[in-house]
Amino acid sequence: MKVFMIAGEPSGDRLGAALMEGLKTLRPDVEFMGIGGVAMEEQGLTSRFPMSELSIMGIAEVAPKYFHLKRRIRETAEAVVAADPDVLITIDSPDFCLRVARIVKEEEVEGQTFGHDIPIVHYVAPSVWAWRPKRAAKMARWVDHVLALLPFEPPYMQAAGMGCDFVGHPVVAEPQADDAAAQAFRDARGISDAPLLLVLPGSRKGEVSRLAERFGEVIAHAKRAKPDLQVVLPMAQGVEDLVRELTAKWSVSPILIPAAQQDDKRAAFKAADVALAASGTVSLELAAAHTPMVIAYDMNWLSRFLIGRMLKIDTVTLVNLVSDTRSIPEFLGKDCTPDRITPALLAVLDAPEAQNEAMRVTMERLGKGGEAPGLRAARSVLGAIG
């Protein structure tokens, strides 16, 4: 069995790796090819080019890379057709992945129509419930089946004409540190019983560049209110040098955890009293670790303006959406300022229990306690391709 996979960012890389593990369990003869990151490479994928080339978000951010990305789209589509896999699995990153899918399904080159017989499965349903609802119908022209991470998504995909299964979110199966590991983390760094702030400024260079100064100001304000406050920052793959450069300007020096030290990262999540995080999947990681949080995010002004006009929901934080609450404070766009974020952060630090129920419900609804999402996703893929 040959499977061509495409992931464009770290969260997709983790999804891909779990799916690969599930496929290997169900089909030991499986062979993988495509594009991915470290986690997928550990499962046996040799990436055709560095996944980091695709880790770009925002309309204005993509524009300068347009011609390079267009070339990579073409190269990847040609590689899919040449490989003639049993299935093409595209993982999130719709601006790249769905363009590849369109070429594979529709384009005619030298009288040959590319790959009509290649089933295409897309992992992570587009958030049509949040903005751009017409994307589902457009996507259905090229995608046969969707693997949904959130329980309320399948009806949107099915209404557009695609098969769709809720397969659970992989965060529910990820290992978590226990209390002993958290205490050992604190003891090893001399934190003792001091309040510990976990800072997560994003996994993309644009995010880190845009949020680092503001997060540093929030920390400075919080430190004045809580003089014994300690700060820890697990760094994401591909942005470590940038994080070191920008945090060196902060008035409070954080404990930096390299991306490779995953055990320390998990221990930091468990040990923290509160987190300040960029918007994204990380809110679910924090909920899995039972770490109270405040979410803050901003984009290029043009991206902020365009996306803001299309947004259909009043929160983008996944814990709020899945739990159907608004328990997690979030500060987006023009509200992403230190003077707004700091009071909310201090309030959560003083009353963290206010988020307990929302985090519990989120993990339950995402499939905690059931079959591993990677294995459920693998079953869905095999069922979709017969």
PDB file of C-alpha atoms in Angstrom, residues 99-208:
ATOM      1  CA  ARG A  99      -4.100  23.480  -4.635  1.00  0.00           C
ATOM      2  CA  VAL A 100      -2.102  20.278  -4.985  1.00  0.00           C
ATOM      3  CA  ALA A 101      -5.342  18.281  -4.824  1.00  0.00           C
ATOM      4  CA  ARG A 102      -6.911  20.423  -7.548  1.00  0.00           C
ATOM      5  CA  ILE A 103      -4.017  19.844  -9.935  1.00  0.00           C
ATOM      6  CA  VAL A 104      -3.942  16.124  -9.202  1.00  0.00           C
ATOM      7  CA  LYS A 105      -7.678  15.763  -9.817  1.00  0.00           C
ATOM      8  CA  GLU A 106      -8.337  18.204 -12.642  1.00  0.00           C
ATOM      9  CA  GLU A 107      -5.389  19.513 -14.583  1.00  0.00           C
ATOM     10  CA  GLU A 108      -4.663  18.347 -18.109  1.00  0.00           C
ATOM     11  CA  VAL A 109      -1.037  18.289 -19.229  1.00  0.00           C
ATOM     12  CA  GLU A 110       0.003  17.134 -22.711  1.00  0.00           C
ATOM     13  CA  GLY A 111      -3.383  15.506 -23.208  1.00  0.00           C
ATOM     14  CA  GLN A 112      -3.250  13.599 -19.926  1.00  0.00           C
ATOM     15  CA  THR A 113      -5.622  14.442 -17.098  1.00  0.00           C
ATOM     16  CA  PHE A 114      -3.871  14.079 -13.752  1.00  0.00           C
ATOM     17  CA  GLY A 115      -4.881  11.305 -11.374  1.00  0.00           C
ATOM     18  CA  HIS A 116      -8.680  11.068 -11.418  1.00  0.00           C
ATOM     19  CA  ASP A 117      -8.338   7.621  -9.868  1.00  0.00           C
ATOM     20  CA  ILE A 118      -6.309   8.773  -6.844  1.00  0.00           C
ATOM     21  CA  PRO A 119      -8.563   9.061  -3.771  1.00  0.00           C
ATOM     22  CA  ILE A 120      -7.870  12.213  -1.771  1.00  0.00           C
ATOM     23  CA  VAL A 121      -8.415  12.391   1.980  1.00  0.00           C
ATOM     24  CA  HIS A 122      -8.038  15.709   3.785  1.00  0.00           C
ATOM     25  CA  TYR A 123      -7.172  15.599   7.490  1.00  0.00           C
ATOM     26  CA  VAL A 124      -8.627  18.555   9.455  1.00  0.00           C
ATOM     27  CA  ALA A 125     -11.924  19.927   8.246  1.00  0.00           C
ATOM     28  CA  PRO A 126     -11.793  23.576   7.172  1.00  0.00           C
ATOM     29  CA  SER A 127     -13.392  25.806   9.775  1.00  0.00           C
ATOM     30  CA  VAL A 128     -16.364  26.714   7.608  1.00  0.00           C
ATOM     31  CA  TRP A 129     -18.364  27.203  10.805  1.00  0.00           C
ATOM     32  CA  ALA A 130     -16.028  30.117  11.584  1.00  0.00           C
ATOM     33  CA  TRP A 131     -15.462  31.866   8.252  1.00  0.00           C
ATOM     34  CA  ARG A 132     -15.622  31.379   4.459  1.00  0.00           C
ATOM     35  CA  PRO A 133     -18.482  28.813   4.477  1.00  0.00           C
ATOM     36  CA  LYS A 134     -18.256  28.251   0.721  1.00  0.00           C
ATOM     37  CA  ARG A 135     -14.893  26.507   1.153  1.00  0.00           C
ATOM     38  CA  ALA A 136     -16.546  23.154   1.827  1.00  0.00           C
ATOM     39  CA  ALA A 137     -18.373  23.101  -1.520  1.00  0.00           C
ATOM     40  CA  LYS A 138     -15.222  24.176  -3.349  1.00  0.00           C
ATOM     41  CA  MET A 139     -13.137  21.573  -1.556  1.00  0.00           C
ATOM     42  CA  ALA A 140     -15.616  18.831  -2.476  1.00  0.00           C
ATOM     43  CA  ARG A 141     -14.585  19.185  -6.131  1.00  0.00           C
ATOM     44  CA  TRP A 142     -11.244  17.547  -5.335  1.00  0.00           C
ATOM     45  CA  VAL A 143     -11.500  15.885  -1.913  1.00  0.00           C
ATOM     46  CA  ASP A 144     -13.300  12.573  -1.450  1.00  0.00           C
ATOM     47  CA  HIS A 145     -13.187  12.194   2.329  1.00  0.00           C
ATOM     48  CA  VAL A 146     -12.419  14.346   5.368  1.00  0.00           C
ATOM     49  CA  LEU A 147     -11.063  13.416   8.791  1.00  0.00           C
ATOM     50  CA  ALA A 148     -12.539  15.840  11.337  1.00  0.00           C
ATOM     51  CA  LEU A 149     -10.914  16.718  14.652  1.00  0.00           C
ATOM     52  CA  LEU A 150     -13.955  18.368  16.181  1.00  0.00           C
ATOM     53  CA  PRO A 151     -17.230  16.537  16.885  1.00  0.00           C
ATOM     54  CA  PHE A 152     -19.525  19.152  15.334  1.00  0.00           C
ATOM     55  CA  GLU A 153     -17.786  19.246  11.926  1.00  0.00           C
ATOM     56  CA  PRO A 154     -18.979  16.170   9.935  1.00  0.00           C
ATOM     57  CA  PRO A 155     -22.432  17.559   9.012  1.00  0.00           C
ATOM     58  CA  TYR A 156     -20.824  20.586   7.340  1.00  0.00           C
ATOM     59  CA  MET A 157     -18.604  18.367   5.191  1.00  0.00           C
ATOM     60  CA  GLN A 158     -21.315  15.824   4.382  1.00  0.00           C
ATOM     61  CA  ALA A 159     -23.701  18.586   3.309  1.00  0.00           C
ATOM     62  CA  ALA A 160     -21.081  19.664   0.762  1.00  0.00           C
ATOM     63  CA  GLY A 161     -20.874  16.159  -0.708  1.00  0.00           C
ATOM     64  CA  MET A 162     -17.833  14.635   0.986  1.00  0.00           C
ATOM     65  CA  GLY A 163     -17.541  11.666   3.293  1.00  0.00           C
ATOM     66  CA  CYS A 164     -16.471  12.723   6.776  1.00  0.00           C
ATOM     67  CA  ASP A 165     -15.699  10.988  10.057  1.00  0.00           C
ATOM     68  CA  PHE A 166     -14.990  12.538  13.449  1.00  0.00           C
ATOM     69  CA  VAL A 167     -11.795  10.738  14.421  1.00  0.00           C
ATOM     70  CA  GLY A 168     -10.983  12.515  17.676  1.00  0.00           C
ATOM     71  CA  HIS A 169      -8.199  14.947  18.387  1.00  0.00           C
ATOM     72  CA  PRO A 170      -4.691  13.509  18.901  1.00  0.00           C
ATOM     73  CA  VAL A 171      -4.139  15.756  21.886  1.00  0.00           C
ATOM     74  CA  VAL A 172      -6.233  13.359  23.993  1.00  0.00           C
ATOM     75  CA  ALA A 173      -3.711  10.570  23.409  1.00  0.00           C
ATOM     76  CA  GLU A 174      -0.532  12.561  23.909  1.00  0.00           C
ATOM     77  CA  PRO A 175       1.540  11.688  27.019  1.00  0.00           C
ATOM     78  CA  GLN A 176       1.189  14.048  29.981  1.00  0.00           C
ATOM     79  CA  ALA A 177       3.578  14.739  32.825  1.00  0.00           C
ATOM     80  CA  ASP A 178       2.464  13.772  36.321  1.00  0.00           C
ATOM     81  CA  ASP A 179       2.695  15.789  39.537  1.00  0.00           C
ATOM     82  CA  ALA A 180       6.062  14.250  40.410  1.00  0.00           C
ATOM     83  CA  ALA A 181       7.559  15.334  37.071  1.00  0.00           C
ATOM     84  CA  ALA A 182       6.129  18.818  37.531  1.00  0.00           C
ATOM     85  CA  GLN A 183       7.629  19.135  41.003  1.00  0.00           C
ATOM     86  CA  ALA A 184      10.981  17.809  39.782  1.00  0.00           C
ATOM     87  CA  PHE A 185      10.917  20.446  37.021  1.00  0.00           C
ATOM     88  CA  ARG A 186      10.332  23.175  39.592  1.00  0.00           C
ATOM     89  CA  ASP A 187      12.965  21.861  41.992  1.00  0.00           C
ATOM     90  CA  ALA A 188      15.632  21.516  39.300  1.00  0.00           C
ATOM     91  CA  ARG A 189      15.211  25.178  38.344  1.00  0.00           C
ATOM     92  CA  GLY A 190      14.835  26.625  41.809  1.00  0.00           C
ATOM     93  CA  ILE A 191      11.228  27.656  41.255  1.00  0.00           C
ATOM     94  CA  SER A 192       9.935  26.010  44.413  1.00  0.00           C
ATOM     95  CA  ASP A 193       6.387  27.239  45.132  1.00  0.00           C
ATOM     96  CA  ALA A 194       6.607  30.510  43.199  1.00  0.00           C
ATOM     97  CA  PRO A 195       3.866  31.236  40.656  1.00  0.00           C
ATOM     98  CA  LEU A 196       4.955  29.936  37.257  1.00  0.00           C
ATOM     99  CA  LEU A 197       3.866  31.509  33.974  1.00  0.00           C
ATOM    100  CA  LEU A 198       4.109  29.409  30.817  1.00  0.00           C
ATOM    101  CA  VAL A 199       4.604  31.539  27.691  1.00  0.00           C
ATOM    102  CA  LEU A 200       3.836  30.190  24.205  1.00  0.00           C
ATOM    103  CA  PRO A 201       4.299  32.853  21.482  1.00  0.00           C
ATOM    104  CA  GLY A 202       3.668  30.531  18.527  1.00  0.00           C
ATOM    105  CA  SER A 203       5.402  28.111  16.186  1.00  0.00           C
ATOM    106  CA  ARG A 204       5.780  30.385  13.148  1.00  0.00           C
ATOM    107  CA  LYS A 205       8.356  33.134  12.730  1.00  0.00           C
ATOM    108  CA  GLY A 206       5.681  35.704  11.888  1.00  0.00           C
ATOM    109  CA  GLU A 207       3.739  34.903  15.049  1.00  0.00           C
ATOM    110  CA  VAL A 208       6.778  35.049  17.285  1.00  0.00           C
TER     111      VAL A 208
END
